[in-house]
């Protein structure tokens, strides 16, 4: 069966009789054609194949075993020759656009670099200046944003905020990379939603295990996203940090850092030189001053513990 955009699924039989579009009868290859009259440029065309054996047992491809974690269809988005941009073109279809703008989110279909991803998760992400969308891809079919880089399981598409050029975020990440600080890859993308131009959005690589591997950093060490400036020297006094890896462990390693750098710790300086990569911190601070990141003093930064 096939489905155009979010219309009703249409079933068509597949044949092996040698009559066009089938090439050779009886060769075990069954054929069907989705009629060109069914779709237009920019439309999303999806399809699945259902077969039954002589015992009546049916199978389906894609299998669609999990409505919240597997593709429902194969598919593509029909080429639209009117698109004229030098930016990478990211296209997605979502039936419930309102739900896509909530933290609860919904499901969507995506096409990028000629590859189609069905039934992926989309939700609201970010706050004042980066209010955008997060896409989380299904296991077994992760996203390729660059042919030279391994696939990733999630990406961010940020709004430009007050930046009329849509370049500040990408230039900021580039500054970190040039300062040899591990950071996300980022670039402006031409984003199309439901067959029409939506906006220029800023792609930002998700800081996670995939990013650690790309930067040749051990992905098995503890990684935290912090919402505290450690001014109290105790993470329990601040907003709860989000642990991104080693989720089966507690946060005692982060607490040890908070205790170690506490100004009241008489061995504070020895602790810092023994446990903190001081040159990396200096490079991070220098780049942060250049890009004028106002958040970094109190929230929205990551801490990485290397595997002992």
PDB file of C-alpha atoms in Angstrom:
ATOM      1  CA  UNK A   1       0.000   0.000   0.000  1.00  0.00           C
ATOM      2  CA  UNK A   2       1.035   3.626  -0.465  1.00  0.00           C
ATOM      3  CA  UNK A   3       0.151   6.879   1.236  1.00  0.00           C
ATOM      4  CA  UNK A   4       0.523  10.461  -0.026  1.00  0.00           C
ATOM      5  CA  UNK A   5       1.302  12.953   2.733  1.00  0.00           C
ATOM      6  CA  UNK A   6      -1.162  12.054   5.512  1.00  0.00           C
ATOM      7  CA  UNK A   7      -3.917  10.784   3.244  1.00  0.00           C
ATOM      8  CA  UNK A   8      -5.591   7.405   3.369  1.00  0.00           C
ATOM      9  CA  UNK A   9      -3.444   4.385   2.566  1.00  0.00           C
ATOM     10  CA  UNK A  10      -4.194   2.992  -0.888  1.00  0.00           C
ATOM     11  CA  UNK A  11      -3.655  -0.711  -1.564  1.00  0.00           C
ATOM     12  CA  UNK A  12      -2.399  -1.915  -4.935  1.00  0.00           C
ATOM     13  CA  UNK A  13      -1.669  -5.561  -5.826  1.00  0.00           C
ATOM     14  CA  UNK A  14       1.824  -6.721  -6.754  1.00  0.00           C
ATOM     15  CA  UNK A  15       2.037  -9.119  -9.687  1.00  0.00           C
ATOM     16  CA  UNK A  16       4.503 -11.543 -11.222  1.00  0.00           C
ATOM     17  CA  UNK A  17       2.806 -12.086 -14.564  1.00  0.00           C
ATOM     18  CA  UNK A  18       5.203 -10.435 -16.981  1.00  0.00           C
ATOM     19  CA  UNK A  19       2.728  -7.645 -17.758  1.00  0.00           C
ATOM     20  CA  UNK A  20       4.135  -4.118 -17.298  1.00  0.00           C
ATOM     21  CA  UNK A  21       5.304  -2.923 -14.899  1.00  0.00           C
ATOM     22  CA  UNK A  22       6.401  -6.513 -14.122  1.00  0.00           C
ATOM     23  CA  UNK A  23       9.377  -7.449 -16.308  1.00  0.00           C
ATOM     24  CA  UNK A  24       9.345 -11.259 -16.300  1.00  0.00           C
ATOM     25  CA  UNK A  25       6.508 -13.530 -15.304  1.00  0.00           C
ATOM     26  CA  UNK A  26       7.113 -16.339 -12.852  1.00  0.00           C
ATOM     27  CA  UNK A  27      10.568 -15.166 -11.764  1.00  0.00           C
ATOM     28  CA  UNK A  28       9.501 -14.667  -8.132  1.00  0.00           C
ATOM     29  CA  UNK A  29       9.845 -10.884  -8.358  1.00  0.00           C
ATOM     30  CA  UNK A  30       6.527  -9.152  -7.744  1.00  0.00           C
ATOM     31  CA  UNK A  31       5.994  -5.607  -8.995  1.00  0.00           C
ATOM     32  CA  UNK A  32       3.620  -2.689  -8.471  1.00  0.00           C
ATOM     33  CA  UNK A  33       3.778   0.988  -9.418  1.00  0.00           C
ATOM     34  CA  UNK A  34       2.567   4.005  -7.476  1.00  0.00           C
ATOM     35  CA  UNK A  35       0.860   6.118 -10.173  1.00  0.00           C
ATOM     36  CA  UNK A  36       2.526   9.457 -10.919  1.00  0.00           C
ATOM     37  CA  UNK A  37      -0.908  11.048 -10.963  1.00  0.00           C
ATOM     38  CA  UNK A  38      -1.188  10.412  -7.229  1.00  0.00           C
ATOM     39  CA  UNK A  39       1.483  12.913  -6.168  1.00  0.00           C
ATOM     40  CA  UNK A  40       3.005  16.304  -6.972  1.00  0.00           C
ATOM     41  CA  UNK A  41       6.378  17.961  -6.360  1.00  0.00           C
ATOM     42  CA  UNK A  42       7.117  18.379  -2.669  1.00  0.00           C
ATOM     43  CA  UNK A  43       4.656  15.644  -1.630  1.00  0.00           C
ATOM     44  CA  UNK A  44       5.658  12.917   0.792  1.00  0.00           C
ATOM     45  CA  UNK A  45       5.134   9.467  -0.700  1.00  0.00           C
ATOM     46  CA  UNK A  46       5.325   6.467   1.642  1.00  0.00           C
ATOM     47  CA  UNK A  47       4.731   2.795   1.075  1.00  0.00           C
ATOM     48  CA  UNK A  48       4.821  -0.612   2.735  1.00  0.00           C
ATOM     49  CA  UNK A  49       4.709  -4.175   1.417  1.00  0.00           C
ATOM     50  CA  UNK A  50       2.502  -6.917   2.872  1.00  0.00           C
ATOM     51  CA  UNK A  51       2.851 -10.560   1.782  1.00  0.00           C
ATOM     52  CA  UNK A  52       1.144 -13.809   2.774  1.00  0.00           C
ATOM     53  CA  UNK A  53       2.397 -17.360   2.373  1.00  0.00           C
ATOM     54  CA  UNK A  54       0.295 -20.388   1.410  1.00  0.00           C
ATOM     55  CA  UNK A  55      -0.601 -20.904   5.067  1.00  0.00           C
ATOM     56  CA  UNK A  56      -2.017 -17.405   5.256  1.00  0.00           C
ATOM     57  CA  UNK A  57       0.744 -16.040   7.493  1.00  0.00           C
ATOM     58  CA  UNK A  58       1.287 -12.351   6.727  1.00  0.00           C
ATOM     59  CA  UNK A  59       4.457 -10.306   7.020  1.00  0.00           C
ATOM     60  CA  UNK A  60       4.940  -6.589   6.551  1.00  0.00           C
ATOM     61  CA  UNK A  61       7.915  -4.415   5.635  1.00  0.00           C
ATOM     62  CA  UNK A  62       8.695  -2.242   7.420  1.00  0.00           C
ATOM     63  CA  UNK A  63       7.526  -4.425  10.294  1.00  0.00           C
ATOM     64  CA  UNK A  64       6.444  -1.405  12.410  1.00  0.00           C
ATOM     65  CA  UNK A  65       6.758  -3.260  15.691  1.00  0.00           C
ATOM     66  CA  UNK A  66       6.862  -0.144  17.854  1.00  0.00           C
ATOM     67  CA  UNK A  67       4.709   2.905  17.119  1.00  0.00           C
ATOM     68  CA  UNK A  68       7.130   5.010  19.172  1.00  0.00           C
ATOM     69  CA  UNK A  69      10.398   3.604  17.899  1.00  0.00           C
ATOM     70  CA  UNK A  70      10.318   2.138  14.409  1.00  0.00           C
ATOM     71  CA  UNK A  71       9.463   3.249  10.857  1.00  0.00           C
ATOM     72  CA  UNK A  72       5.923   2.660   9.642  1.00  0.00           C
ATOM     73  CA  UNK A  73       6.741   3.111   5.943  1.00  0.00           C
ATOM     74  CA  UNK A  74       9.497   3.367   3.405  1.00  0.00           C
ATOM     75  CA  UNK A  75       9.320   6.697   1.638  1.00  0.00           C
ATOM     76  CA  UNK A  76      10.617   9.750  -0.126  1.00  0.00           C
ATOM     77  CA  UNK A  77       9.736  13.395  -0.684  1.00  0.00           C
ATOM     78  CA  UNK A  78       9.158  14.185  -4.336  1.00  0.00           C
ATOM     79  CA  UNK A  79      11.769  16.530  -5.823  1.00  0.00           C
ATOM     80  CA  UNK A  80      10.661  20.162  -5.971  1.00  0.00           C
ATOM     81  CA  UNK A  81      12.581  21.950  -8.735  1.00  0.00           C
ATOM     82  CA  UNK A  82      11.505  25.346  -7.403  1.00  0.00           C
ATOM     83  CA  UNK A  83      13.804  25.059  -4.360  1.00  0.00           C
ATOM     84  CA  UNK A  84      16.706  27.446  -4.929  1.00  0.00           C
ATOM     85  CA  UNK A  85      19.227  27.598  -2.099  1.00  0.00           C
ATOM     86  CA  UNK A  86      22.885  26.873  -1.437  1.00  0.00           C
ATOM     87  CA  UNK A  87      22.074  25.733   2.102  1.00  0.00           C
ATOM     88  CA  UNK A  88      21.545  22.073   2.987  1.00  0.00           C
ATOM     89  CA  UNK A  89      17.826  21.290   2.603  1.00  0.00           C
ATOM     90  CA  UNK A  90      16.178  19.525   5.544  1.00  0.00           C
ATOM     91  CA  UNK A  91      12.589  18.459   4.876  1.00  0.00           C
ATOM     92  CA  UNK A  92      10.075  17.065   7.305  1.00  0.00           C
ATOM     93  CA  UNK A  93       6.391  16.241   7.417  1.00  0.00           C
ATOM     94  CA  UNK A  94       4.439  16.323  10.665  1.00  0.00           C
ATOM     95  CA  UNK A  95       0.689  15.828  10.938  1.00  0.00           C
ATOM     96  CA  UNK A  96       0.252  17.620  14.250  1.00  0.00           C
ATOM     97  CA  UNK A  97       2.324  20.805  13.978  1.00  0.00           C
ATOM     98  CA  UNK A  98       1.057  22.059  17.344  1.00  0.00           C
ATOM     99  CA  UNK A  99       2.221  18.927  19.165  1.00  0.00           C
ATOM    100  CA  UNK A 100       5.642  19.268  17.522  1.00  0.00           C
ATOM    101  CA  UNK A 101       6.014  22.541  19.437  1.00  0.00           C
ATOM    102  CA  UNK A 102       5.514  20.955  22.861  1.00  0.00           C
ATOM    103  CA  UNK A 103       7.811  19.088  25.235  1.00  0.00           C
ATOM    104  CA  UNK A 104       5.594  16.022  24.853  1.00  0.00           C
ATOM    105  CA  UNK A 105       6.202  16.021  21.122  1.00  0.00           C
ATOM    106  CA  UNK A 106       4.861  13.821  18.340  1.00  0.00           C
ATOM    107  CA  UNK A 107       6.075  11.763  15.348  1.00  0.00           C
ATOM    108  CA  UNK A 108       7.360  13.063  12.015  1.00  0.00           C
ATOM    109  CA  UNK A 109       9.039  11.944   8.786  1.00  0.00           C
ATOM    110  CA  UNK A 110      12.333  13.454   7.634  1.00  0.00           C
ATOM    111  CA  UNK A 111      14.367  13.585   4.432  1.00  0.00           C
ATOM    112  CA  UNK A 112      17.948  14.817   4.216  1.00  0.00           C
ATOM    113  CA  UNK A 113      20.779  14.151   1.741  1.00  0.00           C
ATOM    114  CA  UNK A 114      18.438  11.934  -0.247  1.00  0.00           C
ATOM    115  CA  UNK A 115      17.652   9.614   2.682  1.00  0.00           C
ATOM    116  CA  UNK A 116      14.191   9.181   4.197  1.00  0.00           C
ATOM    117  CA  UNK A 117      13.510   8.549   7.905  1.00  0.00           C
ATOM    118  CA  UNK A 118       9.977   7.635   8.938  1.00  0.00           C
ATOM    119  CA  UNK A 119       8.167   7.965  12.263  1.00  0.00           C
ATOM    120  CA  UNK A 120      10.914   9.837  14.122  1.00  0.00           C
ATOM    121  CA  UNK A 121      10.271  11.794  17.329  1.00  0.00           C
ATOM    122  CA  UNK A 122      10.066  15.596  17.256  1.00  0.00           C
ATOM    123  CA  UNK A 123       9.603  17.972  20.181  1.00  0.00           C
ATOM    124  CA  UNK A 124      10.227  21.505  21.385  1.00  0.00           C
ATOM    125  CA  UNK A 125      13.723  22.292  22.623  1.00  0.00           C
ATOM    126  CA  UNK A 126      15.619  25.280  23.949  1.00  0.00           C
ATOM    127  CA  UNK A 127      14.518  28.511  25.535  1.00  0.00           C
ATOM    128  CA  UNK A 128      14.650  32.214  24.728  1.00  0.00           C
ATOM    129  CA  UNK A 129      17.238  32.391  21.936  1.00  0.00           C
ATOM    130  CA  UNK A 130      17.391  28.797  20.722  1.00  0.00           C
ATOM    131  CA  UNK A 131      13.719  27.846  20.867  1.00  0.00           C
ATOM    132  CA  UNK A 132      13.550  25.194  18.167  1.00  0.00           C
ATOM    133  CA  UNK A 133      13.004  21.492  17.532  1.00  0.00           C
ATOM    134  CA  UNK A 134      14.760  18.316  18.577  1.00  0.00           C
ATOM    135  CA  UNK A 135      14.608  15.227  16.355  1.00  0.00           C
ATOM    136  CA  UNK A 136      15.303  11.786  17.819  1.00  0.00           C
ATOM    137  CA  UNK A 137      15.805   8.988  15.305  1.00  0.00           C
ATOM    138  CA  UNK A 138      14.873   5.334  15.593  1.00  0.00           C
ATOM    139  CA  UNK A 139      17.331   2.641  16.637  1.00  0.00           C
ATOM    140  CA  UNK A 140      18.641   0.891  13.564  1.00  0.00           C
ATOM    141  CA  UNK A 141      18.244   3.961  11.369  1.00  0.00           C
ATOM    142  CA  UNK A 142      20.204   6.835  12.830  1.00  0.00           C
ATOM    143  CA  UNK A 143      20.654  10.157  11.051  1.00  0.00           C
ATOM    144  CA  UNK A 144      23.513  11.024   8.717  1.00  0.00           C
ATOM    145  CA  UNK A 145      24.111  14.775   8.581  1.00  0.00           C
ATOM    146  CA  UNK A 146      27.503  14.443   6.897  1.00  0.00           C
ATOM    147  CA  UNK A 147      28.606  11.531   4.683  1.00  0.00           C
ATOM    148  CA  UNK A 148      32.086  11.647   6.238  1.00  0.00           C
ATOM    149  CA  UNK A 149      30.843  11.402   9.839  1.00  0.00           C
ATOM    150  CA  UNK A 150      29.183   8.449  11.603  1.00  0.00           C
ATOM    151  CA  UNK A 151      25.421   8.599  12.099  1.00  0.00           C
ATOM    152  CA  UNK A 152      23.847  10.164  15.204  1.00  0.00           C
ATOM    153  CA  UNK A 153      20.672   9.374  17.103  1.00  0.00           C
ATOM    154  CA  UNK A 154      19.440  12.951  17.617  1.00  0.00           C
ATOM    155  CA  UNK A 155      19.923  16.496  16.325  1.00  0.00           C
ATOM    156  CA  UNK A 156      18.801  20.015  17.177  1.00  0.00           C
ATOM    157  CA  UNK A 157      17.364  22.644  14.844  1.00  0.00           C
ATOM    158  CA  UNK A 158      17.490  25.961  16.686  1.00  0.00           C
ATOM    159  CA  UNK A 159      15.749  29.194  15.910  1.00  0.00           C
ATOM    160  CA  UNK A 160      18.025  32.125  15.194  1.00  0.00           C
ATOM    161  CA  UNK A 161      16.772  34.164  18.153  1.00  0.00           C
ATOM    162  CA  UNK A 162      17.741  37.820  17.828  1.00  0.00           C
ATOM    163  CA  UNK A 163      20.496  36.990  15.349  1.00  0.00           C
ATOM    164  CA  UNK A 164      19.266  38.236  11.974  1.00  0.00           C
ATOM    165  CA  UNK A 165      22.162  36.515  10.164  1.00  0.00           C
ATOM    166  CA  UNK A 166      21.467  32.994  11.523  1.00  0.00           C
ATOM    167  CA  UNK A 167      25.258  32.663  11.849  1.00  0.00           C
ATOM    168  CA  UNK A 168      26.083  33.534  15.460  1.00  0.00           C
ATOM    169  CA  UNK A 169      25.481  30.047  16.861  1.00  0.00           C
ATOM    170  CA  UNK A 170      27.516  28.330  14.153  1.00  0.00           C
ATOM    171  CA  UNK A 171      30.368  30.843  14.451  1.00  0.00           C
ATOM    172  CA  UNK A 172      30.384  30.374  18.216  1.00  0.00           C
ATOM    173  CA  UNK A 173      30.778  26.608  17.879  1.00  0.00           C
ATOM    174  CA  UNK A 174      33.464  27.140  15.259  1.00  0.00           C
ATOM    175  CA  UNK A 175      35.320  29.357  17.727  1.00  0.00           C
ATOM    176  CA  UNK A 176      35.351  26.549  20.281  1.00  0.00           C
ATOM    177  CA  UNK A 177      36.610  24.074  17.695  1.00  0.00           C
ATOM    178  CA  UNK A 178      39.370  26.483  16.610  1.00  0.00           C
ATOM    179  CA  UNK A 179      40.363  26.839  20.278  1.00  0.00           C
ATOM    180  CA  UNK A 180      40.652  23.020  20.444  1.00  0.00           C
ATOM    181  CA  UNK A 181      37.673  22.795  22.751  1.00  0.00           C
ATOM    182  CA  UNK A 182      35.442  19.799  21.970  1.00  0.00           C
ATOM    183  CA  UNK A 183      32.232  21.251  20.575  1.00  0.00           C
ATOM    184  CA  UNK A 184      29.261  20.618  18.361  1.00  0.00           C
ATOM    185  CA  UNK A 185      29.232  20.980  14.614  1.00  0.00           C
ATOM    186  CA  UNK A 186      26.726  23.586  13.498  1.00  0.00           C
ATOM    187  CA  UNK A 187      25.433  25.219  10.324  1.00  0.00           C
ATOM    188  CA  UNK A 188      22.354  27.045   8.985  1.00  0.00           C
ATOM    189  CA  UNK A 189      19.929  24.797   7.094  1.00  0.00           C
ATOM    190  CA  UNK A 190      17.036  25.516   4.752  1.00  0.00           C
ATOM    191  CA  UNK A 191      14.106  23.795   6.488  1.00  0.00           C
ATOM    192  CA  UNK A 192      10.908  22.789   4.727  1.00  0.00           C
ATOM    193  CA  UNK A 193       7.827  21.560   6.556  1.00  0.00           C
ATOM    194  CA  UNK A 194       4.890  19.733   4.967  1.00  0.00           C
ATOM    195  CA  UNK A 195       6.039  20.562   1.463  1.00  0.00           C
ATOM    196  CA  UNK A 196       6.696  24.290   1.849  1.00  0.00           C
ATOM    197  CA  UNK A 197       9.481  26.565   3.073  1.00  0.00           C
ATOM    198  CA  UNK A 198       9.406  26.847   6.866  1.00  0.00           C
ATOM    199  CA  UNK A 199      12.496  28.764   7.981  1.00  0.00           C
ATOM    200  CA  UNK A 200      16.267  28.902   8.096  1.00  0.00           C
ATOM    201  CA  UNK A 201      17.160  26.926  11.195  1.00  0.00           C
ATOM    202  CA  UNK A 202      20.519  26.383  12.874  1.00  0.00           C
ATOM    203  CA  UNK A 203      21.591  22.747  12.996  1.00  0.00           C
ATOM    204  CA  UNK A 204      23.517  21.921  16.192  1.00  0.00           C
ATOM    205  CA  UNK A 205      25.054  18.519  16.830  1.00  0.00           C
ATOM    206  CA  UNK A 206      23.740  16.966  20.069  1.00  0.00           C
ATOM    207  CA  UNK A 207      26.362  16.836  22.869  1.00  0.00           C
ATOM    208  CA  UNK A 208      26.292  13.108  23.657  1.00  0.00           C
ATOM    209  CA  UNK A 209      28.230   9.885  23.152  1.00  0.00           C
ATOM    210  CA  UNK A 210      28.276  10.398  19.377  1.00  0.00           C
ATOM    211  CA  UNK A 211      29.944  13.788  19.780  1.00  0.00           C
ATOM    212  CA  UNK A 212      32.450  12.346  22.274  1.00  0.00           C
ATOM    213  CA  UNK A 213      33.423   9.598  19.831  1.00  0.00           C
ATOM    214  CA  UNK A 214      33.817  12.101  16.994  1.00  0.00           C
ATOM    215  CA  UNK A 215      36.162  14.158  19.172  1.00  0.00           C
ATOM    216  CA  UNK A 216      38.177  11.054  20.174  1.00  0.00           C
ATOM    217  CA  UNK A 217      36.966  11.321  23.757  1.00  0.00           C
ATOM    218  CA  UNK A 218      36.133   8.207  25.733  1.00  0.00           C
ATOM    219  CA  UNK A 219      32.333   7.883  25.510  1.00  0.00           C
ATOM    220  CA  UNK A 220      32.167   5.692  28.626  1.00  0.00           C
ATOM    221  CA  UNK A 221      33.081   8.392  31.132  1.00  0.00           C
ATOM    222  CA  UNK A 222      30.350  10.271  33.001  1.00  0.00           C
ATOM    223  CA  UNK A 223      28.867  13.210  31.084  1.00  0.00           C
ATOM    224  CA  UNK A 224      26.660  15.810  32.777  1.00  0.00           C
ATOM    225  CA  UNK A 225      24.686  18.822  31.641  1.00  0.00           C
ATOM    226  CA  UNK A 226      24.903  21.400  34.433  1.00  0.00           C
ATOM    227  CA  UNK A 227      22.436  23.988  35.671  1.00  0.00           C
ATOM    228  CA  UNK A 228      24.567  25.290  38.525  1.00  0.00           C
ATOM    229  CA  UNK A 229      27.519  27.579  39.099  1.00  0.00           C
ATOM    230  CA  UNK A 230      28.701  25.505  42.101  1.00  0.00           C
ATOM    231  CA  UNK A 231      28.702  28.656  44.240  1.00  0.00           C
ATOM    232  CA  UNK A 232      27.463  26.672  47.227  1.00  0.00           C
ATOM    233  CA  UNK A 233      29.976  23.949  46.644  1.00  0.00           C
ATOM    234  CA  UNK A 234      27.158  21.422  46.796  1.00  0.00           C
ATOM    235  CA  UNK A 235      25.169  20.248  43.794  1.00  0.00           C
ATOM    236  CA  UNK A 236      22.224  19.389  46.031  1.00  0.00           C
ATOM    237  CA  UNK A 237      21.702  23.101  46.680  1.00  0.00           C
ATOM    238  CA  UNK A 238      21.208  23.822  42.963  1.00  0.00           C
ATOM    239  CA  UNK A 239      19.020  22.597  40.149  1.00  0.00           C
ATOM    240  CA  UNK A 240      19.438  18.885  39.523  1.00  0.00           C
ATOM    241  CA  UNK A 241      22.132  18.165  36.909  1.00  0.00           C
ATOM    242  CA  UNK A 242      21.175  15.863  34.050  1.00  0.00           C
ATOM    243  CA  UNK A 243      23.399  12.836  33.687  1.00  0.00           C
ATOM    244  CA  UNK A 244      23.802  11.848  30.038  1.00  0.00           C
ATOM    245  CA  UNK A 245      25.860   8.657  30.355  1.00  0.00           C
ATOM    246  CA  UNK A 246      26.396   5.899  32.971  1.00  0.00           C
ATOM    247  CA  UNK A 247      22.815   6.313  34.108  1.00  0.00           C
ATOM    248  CA  UNK A 248      23.053   3.292  36.394  1.00  0.00           C
ATOM    249  CA  UNK A 249      25.407   5.188  38.728  1.00  0.00           C
ATOM    250  CA  UNK A 250      24.728   7.938  41.250  1.00  0.00           C
ATOM    251  CA  UNK A 251      26.149  11.464  41.053  1.00  0.00           C
ATOM    252  CA  UNK A 252      28.830  11.054  43.701  1.00  0.00           C
ATOM    253  CA  UNK A 253      31.581  11.858  41.194  1.00  0.00           C
ATOM    254  CA  UNK A 254      29.979  15.234  40.478  1.00  0.00           C
ATOM    255  CA  UNK A 255      29.541  15.829  44.189  1.00  0.00           C
ATOM    256  CA  UNK A 256      33.242  15.095  44.689  1.00  0.00           C
ATOM    257  CA  UNK A 257      34.052  17.814  42.129  1.00  0.00           C
ATOM    258  CA  UNK A 258      31.788  20.301  43.909  1.00  0.00           C
ATOM    259  CA  UNK A 259      33.441  19.485  47.234  1.00  0.00           C
ATOM    260  CA  UNK A 260      36.931  19.593  45.761  1.00  0.00           C
ATOM    261  CA  UNK A 261      36.636  23.079  44.260  1.00  0.00           C
ATOM    262  CA  UNK A 262      34.732  24.516  47.209  1.00  0.00           C
ATOM    263  CA  UNK A 263      36.643  27.636  48.436  1.00  0.00           C
ATOM    264  CA  UNK A 264      36.371  26.275  51.969  1.00  0.00           C
ATOM    265  CA  UNK A 265      38.378  23.185  50.997  1.00  0.00           C
ATOM    266  CA  UNK A 266      41.933  23.724  52.368  1.00  0.00           C
ATOM    267  CA  UNK A 267      43.310  21.424  49.660  1.00  0.00           C
ATOM    268  CA  UNK A 268      41.381  23.127  46.888  1.00  0.00           C
ATOM    269  CA  UNK A 269      44.325  24.027  44.655  1.00  0.00           C
ATOM    270  CA  UNK A 270      45.940  20.623  44.977  1.00  0.00           C
ATOM    271  CA  UNK A 271      42.608  19.031  44.102  1.00  0.00           C
ATOM    272  CA  UNK A 272      42.208  21.178  40.998  1.00  0.00           C
ATOM    273  CA  UNK A 273      45.699  20.478  39.678  1.00  0.00           C
ATOM    274  CA  UNK A 274      45.294  16.767  40.377  1.00  0.00           C
ATOM    275  CA  UNK A 275      41.788  16.367  38.935  1.00  0.00           C
ATOM    276  CA  UNK A 276      41.036  19.122  36.426  1.00  0.00           C
ATOM    277  CA  UNK A 277      42.476  19.671  32.950  1.00  0.00           C
ATOM    278  CA  UNK A 278      43.635  23.235  33.574  1.00  0.00           C
ATOM    279  CA  UNK A 279      44.832  23.993  29.977  1.00  0.00           C
ATOM    280  CA  UNK A 280      41.472  22.804  28.615  1.00  0.00           C
ATOM    281  CA  UNK A 281      39.635  25.056  31.070  1.00  0.00           C
ATOM    282  CA  UNK A 282      41.729  28.057  29.984  1.00  0.00           C
ATOM    283  CA  UNK A 283      41.015  27.355  26.311  1.00  0.00           C
ATOM    284  CA  UNK A 284      37.311  27.046  27.102  1.00  0.00           C
ATOM    285  CA  UNK A 285      37.223  30.322  29.045  1.00  0.00           C
ATOM    286  CA  UNK A 286      39.124  32.208  26.337  1.00  0.00           C
ATOM    287  CA  UNK A 287      36.763  31.036  23.596  1.00  0.00           C
ATOM    288  CA  UNK A 288      33.738  31.730  25.791  1.00  0.00           C
ATOM    289  CA  UNK A 289      34.844  35.326  26.362  1.00  0.00           C
ATOM    290  CA  UNK A 290      35.293  35.819  22.607  1.00  0.00           C
ATOM    291  CA  UNK A 291      31.765  34.640  21.795  1.00  0.00           C
ATOM    292  CA  UNK A 292      30.274  36.483  24.813  1.00  0.00           C
ATOM    293  CA  UNK A 293      28.317  33.511  26.172  1.00  0.00           C
ATOM    294  CA  UNK A 294      26.269  34.915  29.034  1.00  0.00           C
ATOM    295  CA  UNK A 295      24.931  31.548  30.189  1.00  0.00           C
ATOM    296  CA  UNK A 296      28.224  29.837  30.950  1.00  0.00           C
ATOM    297  CA  UNK A 297      28.674  31.368  34.403  1.00  0.00           C
ATOM    298  CA  UNK A 298      25.565  29.736  35.812  1.00  0.00           C
ATOM    299  CA  UNK A 299      24.004  27.140  33.492  1.00  0.00           C
ATOM    300  CA  UNK A 300      23.980  25.256  30.177  1.00  0.00           C
ATOM    301  CA  UNK A 301      27.443  23.748  30.147  1.00  0.00           C
ATOM    302  CA  UNK A 302      28.754  20.200  30.229  1.00  0.00           C
ATOM    303  CA  UNK A 303      31.160  18.395  32.536  1.00  0.00           C
ATOM    304  CA  UNK A 304      32.973  15.278  31.386  1.00  0.00           C
ATOM    305  CA  UNK A 305      34.717  12.798  33.647  1.00  0.00           C
ATOM    306  CA  UNK A 306      37.256  10.632  31.883  1.00  0.00           C
ATOM    307  CA  UNK A 307      37.128   6.911  32.586  1.00  0.00           C
ATOM    308  CA  UNK A 308      39.458   5.986  35.406  1.00  0.00           C
TER     309      UNK A 308
END
